[in-house]
Amino acid sequence: MKPGLRSQTQPTHPSRPVVWKGVIHHYARYLPVSKSTPVITLQEGNTPLIRVSNFVEACGGEFELWLKCEAMNPTCSFKDRGMTVAVSKAVEKHAKVVICASTGNTSASAAAYAARAKIRCVVLLPHGKIALGKLAQALMYGATTVAIDGNFDEALRIVRELGETGLVEVVNSVNPVRIEGQKTAAFEICDHLGRAPDFHFLPVGNAGNITAYWKGYTEYFSDKETSSLPRMFGYQASGAAPIVEGRPIDKPETVASAIRIGNPASWEGAAKALKESNGHIDKVTDAEILAAYQLLARAEGLFVEPASAAALAGIIQCTKQNLIPKGSLVAATMTGHGLKDPDNAIKTAGVEPVVVPAQREAVLKVIGV
Ligand code: F0G
């Protein structure tokens, strides 16, 4: 275990609660920051790792599953870990404008951290393909919000071209400092479990996060045998599965709008993680994603967004195929909050509120006791 990672979270006095000051403060020596880097933080990180035995039981597994609940970050997704680093570095360079392409969460996070840093943020979104809550976030945080008549891959191409002009700072995960910030989630998991899991499941879109987790795990155990490291299991939606198919997808489609991506920028990073960890990448259908999404909410009281549920659908698929040995320690990243996508939630729940007169008897009748 990396010396000091765990001890930094321990209170100096038993009655004094730990004050969490964010990812940069906590992991500065593992990040590309120096004393002169201005720290732009919303106290991201330190998210709960929750054991979900009801879910495992419901899918017939015989392993221990822990969910890293990244929805508990300030803008309700894992993006904040990388964004605190990216926006801090942008401010250090005196950038006046940060820019990103996004399927929603990156834009929400960039907009929030730019607001905090008092700099401008421009976000490029695929028009009409963004979950409602994420659009609300970008608009509320005051980002210049541009909806392009095209998909995420086209938006990212334009952003990269604009980045080359030097007029704007790109804060997509093509900016390597984003990956550095995101790797801290792997540190936290190891600190929490006291070891790495045997398997780590996560959804794959632009492939930055699988790249980041693998970097985090390998750095944490740099002094140890590779046998301490987890096998990385990534899941794409079947209509947007370029890495699984081995070719870019022109018109990616899936209900999980966060991972509707046809040509991932960090493809190589994902390939490295999969190869070095003896991992696995596969695809899950929209129906499997939505079933896992609803099962988690009902079995555990945890409401994640559809993209996160792709990892859960992957776990269900592996359980059916007997790929997870009995007694394994399994982690999965729940990348974003279910409230970001109320449209899909209401459709998937498939029920409506029962409307009754404002009378006790009428309510009792509905309760049926
Ligand atoms: N889950 C959620 C909720 C996401 O928002 C994303 C990516 C992913 C999973 C996939 O992560 O791209 O690192 O493989 N969202 C990006 C965005 C593309 O623009 O918000 P990845």
Coordinates of C-alpha atoms and ligand atoms in Angstrom, one line a residue:
M1 CA 0.0 0.0 0.0
K2 CA 1.2 3.5 -0.8
P3 CA 2.5 4.9 2.4
G4 CA 0.4 7.6 3.9
L5 CA -2.6 7.4 1.6
R6 CA -4.8 5.9 4.3
S7 CA -3.3 7.7 7.2
Q8 CA -4.1 11.1 5.7
T9 CA -7.8 10.4 6.3
Q10 CA -7.3 9.6 9.9
P11 CA -8.3 12.3 12.4
T12 CA -5.4 13.7 14.5
H13 CA -7.7 13.6 17.5
P14 CA -10.5 11.0 18.0
S15 CA -13.2 13.6 18.7
R16 CA -12.2 15.9 15.8
P17 CA -13.9 15.0 12.5
V18 CA -11.8 14.7 9.3
V19 CA -12.1 17.8 7.1
W20 CA -12.1 16.7 3.5
K21 CA -10.7 19.4 1.3
G22 CA -10.9 17.7 -2.1
V23 CA -8.8 15.6 -4.3
I24 CA -5.9 18.0 -4.9
H25 CA -5.4 18.7 -1.3
H26 CA -5.5 15.1 -0.3
Y27 CA -3.5 13.6 -3.2
A28 CA -1.2 16.5 -4.2
R29 CA 1.9 14.5 -4.2
Y30 CA 0.5 12.0 -6.7
L31 CA -0.8 14.8 -9.0
P32 CA 0.8 17.2 -11.5
V33 CA 0.4 20.2 -9.2
S34 CA 2.9 22.3 -7.3
K35 CA 2.7 24.8 -4.5
S36 CA 2.1 27.5 -7.1
T37 CA -1.0 25.8 -8.6
P38 CA -4.1 27.6 -7.5
V39 CA -6.5 25.0 -6.2
I40 CA -10.0 25.2 -7.7
T41 CA -12.1 22.7 -5.7
L42 CA -15.6 22.0 -4.7
Q43 CA -14.4 19.3 -2.2
E44 CA -14.9 16.5 -4.7
G45 CA -13.7 12.9 -3.9
N46 CA -13.9 10.8 -0.8
T47 CA -17.1 9.2 -2.1
P48 CA -18.8 6.3 -0.5
L49 CA -18.0 2.7 -1.3
I50 CA -21.1 0.8 -0.6
R51 CA -21.5 -3.0 -0.4
V52 CA -24.6 -4.2 -2.2
S53 CA -25.5 -7.7 -1.1
N54 CA -29.2 -7.5 -2.1
F55 CA -28.2 -6.8 -5.7
V56 CA -25.7 -9.7 -5.7
E57 CA -28.4 -12.0 -4.3
A58 CA -30.9 -10.9 -6.8
C59 CA -28.6 -11.7 -9.7
G60 CA -27.6 -15.0 -8.2
G61 CA -23.9 -14.2 -7.5
E62 CA -21.7 -15.5 -4.8
F63 CA -19.2 -12.7 -4.5
E64 CA -18.8 -9.4 -2.6
L65 CA -19.7 -6.4 -4.6
W66 CA -18.8 -2.8 -3.6
L67 CA -20.1 0.2 -5.6
K68 CA -18.0 3.4 -5.8
C69 CA -20.7 6.0 -5.7
E70 CA -19.4 8.8 -7.7
A71 CA -22.8 10.5 -7.8
M72 CA -21.8 11.9 -4.4
N73 CA -19.4 14.3 -6.0
P74 CA -20.4 18.0 -6.2
T75 CA -21.8 17.9 -9.7
C76 CA -23.1 14.3 -9.2
S77 CA -20.6 12.5 -11.4
F78 CA -17.0 11.2 -11.4
K79 CA -15.9 14.0 -13.7
D80 CA -15.3 16.3 -10.8
R81 CA -12.1 14.4 -9.8
G82 CA -10.4 15.2 -13.1
M83 CA -12.0 18.6 -13.5
T84 CA -10.6 20.1 -10.2
V85 CA -7.1 19.3 -11.7
A86 CA -7.9 20.5 -15.2
V87 CA -9.4 23.8 -14.2
S88 CA -6.7 24.4 -11.6
K89 CA -4.0 23.9 -14.2
A90 CA -5.9 26.1 -16.7
V91 CA -6.0 28.9 -14.1
E92 CA -2.3 28.3 -13.4
K93 CA -1.6 28.9 -17.1
H94 CA -3.8 32.0 -17.1
A95 CA -6.3 30.5 -19.5
K96 CA -9.4 32.7 -19.8
V97 CA -11.7 30.1 -21.4
V98 CA -12.1 26.4 -20.9
I99 CA -13.9 24.3 -23.5
C100 CA -15.2 20.7 -23.8
A101 CA -17.3 18.5 -25.8
S102 CA -19.7 16.4 -23.8
T103 CA -22.4 13.9 -23.5
G104 CA -23.5 15.9 -20.5
N105 CA -21.5 15.2 -17.3
T106 CA -18.1 16.7 -18.4
S107 CA -20.0 19.8 -19.4
A108 CA -21.7 20.1 -16.0
S109 CA -18.5 19.6 -14.2
A110 CA -16.4 22.0 -16.4
A111 CA -19.1 24.6 -16.1
A112 CA -19.2 24.3 -12.3
Y113 CA -15.4 24.5 -11.8
A114 CA -15.1 27.3 -14.3
A115 CA -17.7 29.3 -12.4
R116 CA -15.7 28.7 -9.2
A117 CA -12.5 29.9 -10.9
K118 CA -14.3 32.9 -12.4
I119 CA -13.3 32.0 -15.9
R120 CA -15.5 31.3 -19.0
C121 CA -16.6 27.9 -20.0
V122 CA -17.9 26.8 -23.4
V123 CA -19.5 23.4 -23.8
L124 CA -20.4 21.6 -27.1
L125 CA -23.2 19.2 -26.8
P126 CA -24.9 16.9 -29.3
H127 CA -28.2 18.6 -29.9
G128 CA -31.2 16.9 -28.3
K129 CA -29.1 14.0 -26.9
I130 CA -28.3 15.3 -23.4
A131 CA -30.1 14.1 -20.3
L132 CA -32.2 16.9 -18.9
G133 CA -30.5 17.3 -15.5
K134 CA -27.0 17.7 -17.2
L135 CA -28.3 20.4 -19.5
A136 CA -29.8 22.2 -16.6
Q137 CA -26.5 22.1 -14.8
A138 CA -24.5 23.6 -17.7
L139 CA -27.0 26.4 -18.1
M140 CA -27.3 27.2 -14.4
Y141 CA -23.5 27.3 -13.9
G142 CA -23.4 29.8 -16.7
A143 CA -21.5 28.0 -19.4
T144 CA -21.9 29.2 -23.0
T145 CA -23.8 26.1 -24.2
V146 CA -23.6 25.2 -27.8
A147 CA -25.7 22.4 -29.2
I148 CA -24.3 21.0 -32.4
D149 CA -26.2 19.2 -35.1
G150 CA -24.0 16.2 -34.7
N151 CA -22.8 13.6 -32.2
F152 CA -20.2 13.6 -29.4
D153 CA -17.4 12.5 -31.7
E154 CA -18.0 15.4 -34.0
A155 CA -18.2 17.8 -31.1
L156 CA -14.9 16.5 -29.7
R157 CA -13.2 16.9 -33.2
I158 CA -14.2 20.6 -33.2
V159 CA -13.1 21.1 -29.6
R160 CA -9.7 19.6 -30.4
E161 CA -9.3 21.9 -33.5
L162 CA -10.2 24.9 -31.3
G163 CA -7.7 23.8 -28.7
E164 CA -5.0 24.0 -31.3
T165 CA -5.6 27.7 -31.9
G166 CA -4.3 28.3 -28.3
L167 CA -7.3 30.5 -27.6
V168 CA -9.0 28.1 -25.3
E169 CA -8.0 25.3 -22.9
V170 CA -9.5 21.9 -23.6
V171 CA -10.7 20.1 -20.5
N172 CA -11.8 16.9 -22.1
S173 CA -10.0 13.8 -21.0
V174 CA -7.7 14.2 -24.0
N175 CA -6.1 16.6 -21.5
P176 CA -3.9 14.2 -19.5
V177 CA -4.4 16.0 -16.2
R178 CA -8.0 14.9 -16.2
I179 CA -6.9 11.3 -16.1
E180 CA -4.5 12.1 -13.3
G181 CA -7.4 13.4 -11.2
Q182 CA -9.7 10.5 -12.0
K183 CA -7.1 7.9 -10.9
T184 CA -7.7 9.0 -7.3
A185 CA -10.9 7.0 -7.2
A186 CA -8.8 3.8 -7.4
F187 CA -6.6 5.1 -4.5
E188 CA -9.7 5.5 -2.4
I189 CA -11.0 2.0 -3.2
C190 CA -7.7 0.5 -2.2
D191 CA -7.6 2.6 1.0
H192 CA -11.1 1.5 1.8
L193 CA -10.8 -2.2 1.1
G194 CA -7.2 -2.4 2.4
R195 CA -6.4 -4.1 -0.9
A196 CA -7.4 -3.9 -4.6
P197 CA -10.5 -5.8 -5.7
D198 CA -10.1 -8.9 -7.8
F199 CA -12.3 -7.4 -10.5
H200 CA -13.2 -3.8 -11.3
F201 CA -16.3 -3.2 -13.6
L202 CA -17.1 0.1 -15.2
P203 CA -18.9 1.6 -18.2
V204 CA -16.8 2.7 -21.1
G205 CA -17.6 5.7 -23.3
N206 CA -14.7 7.9 -24.3
A207 CA -12.5 5.4 -22.3
G208 CA -10.9 8.0 -20.1
N209 CA -12.1 6.5 -16.8
I210 CA -10.9 2.9 -17.5
T211 CA -7.5 4.4 -18.4
A212 CA -7.5 6.5 -15.2
Y213 CA -8.5 3.6 -12.9
W214 CA -5.8 1.4 -14.3
K215 CA -3.2 4.1 -13.8
G216 CA -4.4 4.6 -10.3
Y217 CA -4.2 0.9 -9.4
T218 CA -0.8 0.4 -11.0
E219 CA 0.6 3.5 -9.2
Y220 CA -0.9 2.4 -5.9
F221 CA 0.8 -1.0 -6.1
S222 CA 3.9 0.1 -8.0
D223 CA 6.1 -1.6 -5.5
K224 CA 4.1 -4.8 -5.5
E225 CA 3.5 -7.9 -7.6
T226 CA 1.0 -7.4 -10.4
S227 CA -1.0 -10.1 -8.7
S228 CA -2.3 -7.4 -6.3
L229 CA -4.0 -5.7 -9.3
P230 CA -7.6 -6.1 -10.4
R231 CA -8.8 -7.4 -13.7
M232 CA -10.5 -4.5 -15.5
F233 CA -13.9 -5.3 -17.0
G234 CA -15.4 -2.6 -19.3
Y235 CA -18.9 -2.4 -20.7
Q236 CA -20.2 -0.5 -23.8
A237 CA -23.8 -0.3 -24.9
S238 CA -24.4 -2.6 -27.9
G239 CA -25.3 0.2 -30.2
A240 CA -22.2 2.2 -29.3
A241 CA -19.5 -0.5 -28.8
P242 CA -16.5 0.6 -31.0
I243 CA -13.9 -1.1 -28.8
V244 CA -15.8 -4.4 -28.6
E245 CA -16.4 -4.3 -32.4
G246 CA -12.8 -3.2 -33.1
R247 CA -13.9 -0.3 -35.3
P248 CA -15.3 3.2 -34.9
I249 CA -19.1 3.4 -35.1
D250 CA -20.5 6.2 -37.3
K251 CA -23.9 6.6 -35.7
P252 CA -23.7 5.3 -32.1
E253 CA -27.1 4.8 -30.4
T254 CA -28.1 3.9 -26.9
V255 CA -30.5 4.8 -24.2
A256 CA -27.4 5.5 -22.0
S257 CA -26.7 8.9 -23.5
A258 CA -23.5 9.4 -21.5
I259 CA -21.8 6.6 -23.4
R260 CA -23.2 7.3 -26.8
I261 CA -19.7 7.5 -28.3
G262 CA -18.5 5.9 -31.5
N263 CA -14.8 6.7 -31.5
P264 CA -13.3 6.9 -28.0
A265 CA -10.4 9.3 -27.5
S266 CA -8.7 7.1 -25.0
W267 CA -9.0 3.9 -27.0
E268 CA -5.4 3.1 -26.5
G269 CA -5.5 3.6 -22.8
A270 CA -8.5 1.2 -22.6
A271 CA -6.6 -1.3 -24.7
K272 CA -3.6 -1.1 -22.4
A273 CA -5.7 -1.5 -19.2
L274 CA -7.5 -4.5 -20.7
K275 CA -4.3 -6.2 -21.9
E276 CA -2.2 -5.5 -18.8
S277 CA -4.9 -6.5 -16.4
N278 CA -6.0 -9.6 -18.3
G279 CA -9.3 -7.8 -18.5
H280 CA -12.4 -8.0 -20.6
I281 CA -14.5 -5.7 -22.7
D282 CA -18.0 -6.5 -23.8
K283 CA -21.3 -5.0 -24.7
V284 CA -24.7 -5.0 -23.1
T285 CA -28.1 -4.2 -24.7
D286 CA -30.2 -1.2 -23.8
A287 CA -32.8 -3.7 -22.3
E288 CA -30.1 -5.2 -20.1
I289 CA -28.9 -1.7 -19.0
L290 CA -32.4 -0.6 -18.0
A291 CA -33.1 -3.8 -16.2
A292 CA -29.9 -3.5 -14.1
Y293 CA -30.7 0.2 -13.5
Q294 CA -34.1 -0.6 -12.1
L295 CA -32.9 -3.6 -10.1
L296 CA -30.2 -1.6 -8.3
A297 CA -32.7 1.2 -7.4
R298 CA -35.3 -1.3 -6.1
A299 CA -32.9 -3.7 -4.4
E300 CA -30.5 -1.2 -2.8
G301 CA -32.1 2.3 -2.8
L302 CA -29.3 3.5 -5.1
F303 CA -30.3 5.5 -8.1
V304 CA -27.6 5.7 -10.8
E305 CA -27.8 6.9 -14.4
P306 CA -28.3 4.4 -17.2
A307 CA -24.6 4.6 -18.3
S308 CA -23.5 3.5 -14.8
A309 CA -25.9 0.6 -15.0
A310 CA -24.0 -0.7 -18.1
A311 CA -21.4 -1.9 -15.6
L312 CA -24.1 -3.6 -13.5
A313 CA -25.5 -5.3 -16.6
G314 CA -22.0 -6.5 -17.2
I315 CA -21.8 -8.0 -13.8
I316 CA -25.1 -9.8 -14.4
Q317 CA -23.8 -11.1 -17.7
C318 CA -20.6 -12.4 -16.1
T319 CA -22.6 -14.0 -13.3
K320 CA -24.7 -15.9 -15.8
Q321 CA -21.5 -17.0 -17.6
N322 CA -19.9 -18.0 -14.3
L323 CA -16.9 -15.7 -14.9
I324 CA -16.8 -14.4 -11.3
P325 CA -15.5 -17.1 -9.0
K326 CA -17.2 -17.6 -5.7
G327 CA -15.9 -15.3 -2.9
S328 CA -14.3 -12.8 -5.3
L329 CA -14.0 -9.2 -4.2
V330 CA -15.6 -7.1 -6.9
A331 CA -15.8 -3.3 -7.3
A332 CA -17.8 -1.3 -9.8
T333 CA -18.0 2.4 -10.5
M334 CA -21.4 4.1 -10.4
T335 CA -20.4 7.0 -12.5
G336 CA -23.3 9.4 -12.3
H337 CA -26.6 10.1 -10.4
G338 CA -29.9 8.8 -11.6
L339 CA -31.5 12.2 -11.0
K340 CA -29.6 13.6 -14.0
D341 CA -31.9 11.7 -16.4
P342 CA -35.4 12.0 -15.1
D343 CA -36.9 11.1 -18.5
N344 CA -35.4 7.7 -18.6
A345 CA -36.2 7.1 -14.9
I346 CA -39.9 7.8 -15.3
K347 CA -40.1 5.7 -18.5
T348 CA -38.3 2.8 -16.9
A349 CA -40.2 2.8 -13.6
G350 CA -43.3 2.1 -15.7
V351 CA -45.7 3.3 -13.1
E352 CA -47.5 6.5 -12.4
P353 CA -48.5 8.1 -9.1
V354 CA -52.0 7.0 -8.0
V355 CA -54.2 10.1 -7.9
V356 CA -56.9 10.1 -5.2
P357 CA -59.2 12.6 -3.5
A358 CA -57.7 14.2 -0.3
Q359 CA -59.4 11.7 2.0
R360 CA -57.9 9.2 4.5
E361 CA -60.1 6.4 3.2
A362 CA -59.0 6.9 -0.3
V363 CA -55.4 6.7 0.7
L364 CA -56.0 3.6 2.8
K365 CA -57.7 1.9 -0.2
V366 CA -54.5 2.4 -2.2
I367 CA -52.3 1.1 0.6
G368 CA -54.5 -2.0 0.6
V369 CA -53.9 -3.0 4.3
Ligands
F0G1 N1 -20.7 7.1 -17.1 C1 -21.1 8.4 -17.2 C2 -22.2 8.8 -16.3 C3 -20.4 9.3 -18.1 O1 -20.8 10.5 -18.1 C4 -19.4 8.8 -18.9 C5 -18.7 9.7 -19.8 C6 -19.0 7.5 -18.8 C7 -19.7 6.6 -17.9 C8 -17.9 6.9 -19.6 O2 -16.7 7.3 -19.1 O3 -15.9 8.4 -21.2 O4 -14.3 8.0 -19.3 O5 -15.2 6.1 -20.7 N2 -19.1 10.9 -20.1 C9 -18.4 11.9 -20.9 C10 -19.1 13.2 -20.8 C11 -18.1 11.4 -22.3 O6 -19.0 14.0 -21.8 O7 -19.7 13.5 -19.8 P1 -15.4 7.5 -20.1

